[in-house]
Amino acid sequence: MTEVPEYLSYVFHEPTTLSSEEKGYPRKALPSTMPVKLFAHTNETESKQVMALLEDAEIDYELMEVLEHDHRFMPHLHLSIQHGDDLILKRMKRRHLYRDVINLVNEARRRRPEITFGADIISGFPTETSQAHRNTLKLIKEANINFVHAFPFSPREGTPAAKMKMLTSEIINKRAKEIRDLGHKNKIKYSQEDEPIQPHSNFEEIEKKNLK
């Protein structure tokens, strides 16, 4: 039996997001899928409102098995995609590319057809071209991300990006709005399906609460 961290031994009576940063674990301490897989080893039977936040959009087949067979988990993954352009993703030091995101969502939908996706997206990263921005919009459409959280880029002191030439605030905010507008369209389209797949009655509130 895998040794389960103490924080995963609790019964989650409230909606909960599991990520590698839960309960003080540093971001790099665990693979982004590890808390979910560790939770799968617990004997909790009442936990039916747990969803996963993945730092890297890469297929993890052990996670896919958990997602398919352990229905204590909500049919929802929140992905830290950040961008849809491969060059920008490399400059962001992300470990996934555009095609990795598509492969992940396709595999997850194959395993659990009712699954939905949320994603964090940053607009206006330094050196982002018009084409790079269009690649982000294309990715959101192709992956059919249901819940998009768009954030305008802001430099963080001490990071390589802070030393790069910034785009104008006008361009950054305009692109962030385009991303939000597309995300809103996807959400409306999802809500208007004949039988929309709703992981939980107050699903959007759950996601908002766990992203604070």
Short mmCIF file of C-alpha atoms in Angstrom, two decimals, residues 77-162:
data_model
loop_
_atom_site.label_atom_id
_atom_site.label_comp_id
_atom_site.label_asym_id
_atom_site.label_seq_id
_atom_site.Cartn_x
_atom_site.Cartn_y
_atom_site.Cartn_z
CA LEU A 77 -9.77 18.36 -14.83
CA HIS A 78 -8.41 21.87 -14.40
CA LEU A 79 -5.31 22.28 -16.55
CA SER A 80 -2.55 24.83 -16.12
CA ILE A 81 -2.16 25.21 -19.89
CA GLN A 82 -0.89 28.81 -19.79
CA HIS A 83 -0.59 29.22 -23.58
CA GLY A 84 -1.26 27.61 -26.95
CA ASP A 85 1.93 28.47 -28.79
CA ASP A 86 4.83 26.02 -28.56
CA LEU A 87 7.57 28.68 -28.61
CA ILE A 88 5.89 30.69 -25.86
CA LEU A 89 5.36 27.52 -23.82
CA LYS A 90 9.09 26.78 -24.07
CA ARG A 91 9.91 30.33 -22.97
CA MET A 92 7.53 29.86 -20.05
CA LYS A 93 9.49 26.71 -19.14
CA ARG A 94 6.37 24.58 -19.41
CA ARG A 95 6.83 20.83 -19.92
CA HIS A 96 4.01 20.43 -22.42
CA LEU A 97 3.28 21.65 -25.93
CA TYR A 98 0.09 22.24 -27.91
CA ARG A 99 -0.20 18.65 -29.08
CA ASP A 100 0.27 17.33 -25.53
CA VAL A 101 -2.83 19.23 -24.41
CA ILE A 102 -4.90 17.83 -27.29
CA ASN A 103 -3.67 14.30 -26.60
CA LEU A 104 -4.51 14.64 -22.91
CA VAL A 105 -8.07 15.90 -23.39
CA ASN A 106 -8.76 13.30 -26.07
CA GLU A 107 -7.52 10.47 -23.84
CA ALA A 108 -9.45 11.77 -20.84
CA ARG A 109 -12.65 12.00 -22.90
CA ARG A 110 -12.08 8.48 -24.20
CA ARG A 111 -11.80 7.23 -20.61
CA ARG A 112 -14.62 9.37 -19.18
CA PRO A 113 -16.89 10.80 -21.91
CA GLU A 114 -18.73 13.15 -19.55
CA ILE A 115 -15.55 14.94 -18.47
CA THR A 116 -15.23 18.73 -18.63
CA PHE A 117 -12.13 20.91 -18.57
CA GLY A 118 -11.06 24.18 -17.04
CA ALA A 119 -7.82 25.94 -17.88
CA ASP A 120 -5.58 28.81 -16.83
CA ILE A 121 -4.39 30.93 -19.76
CA ILE A 122 -1.98 33.88 -19.76
CA SER A 123 -2.31 36.53 -22.45
CA GLY A 124 0.38 38.90 -23.62
CA PHE A 125 3.50 37.02 -22.51
CA PRO A 126 6.62 38.91 -23.72
CA THR A 127 7.46 38.13 -27.38
CA GLU A 128 3.89 36.88 -27.99
CA THR A 129 3.04 37.56 -31.64
CA SER A 130 -0.41 37.83 -33.19
CA GLN A 131 0.02 34.30 -34.52
CA ALA A 132 1.02 32.99 -31.09
CA HIS A 133 -2.14 34.54 -29.64
CA ARG A 134 -4.23 32.94 -32.41
CA ASN A 135 -2.66 29.59 -31.51
CA THR A 136 -4.00 29.99 -27.98
CA LEU A 137 -7.49 30.69 -29.30
CA LYS A 138 -7.18 27.71 -31.62
CA LEU A 139 -6.18 25.45 -28.74
CA ILE A 140 -9.14 26.53 -26.60
CA LYS A 141 -11.46 25.75 -29.50
CA GLU A 142 -9.88 22.42 -30.47
CA ALA A 143 -9.62 21.17 -26.89
CA ASN A 144 -13.12 22.53 -26.20
CA ILE A 145 -12.16 24.00 -22.83
CA ASN A 146 -15.43 24.59 -20.99
CA PHE A 147 -14.20 26.95 -18.27
CA VAL A 148 -11.41 29.39 -19.19
CA HIS A 149 -9.59 31.52 -16.64
CA ALA A 150 -7.64 34.21 -18.55
CA PHE A 151 -5.00 36.36 -16.88
CA PRO A 152 -3.16 39.30 -18.47
CA PHE A 153 0.59 38.88 -18.15
CA SER A 154 2.26 40.87 -15.39
CA PRO A 155 6.01 40.60 -14.74
CA ARG A 156 7.25 38.99 -11.55
CA GLU A 157 10.50 40.36 -10.23
CA GLY A 158 13.47 38.04 -10.57
CA THR A 159 12.04 35.92 -13.38
CA PRO A 160 13.51 35.73 -16.91
CA ALA A 161 10.24 37.05 -18.35
CA ALA A 162 10.59 40.24 -16.30
#
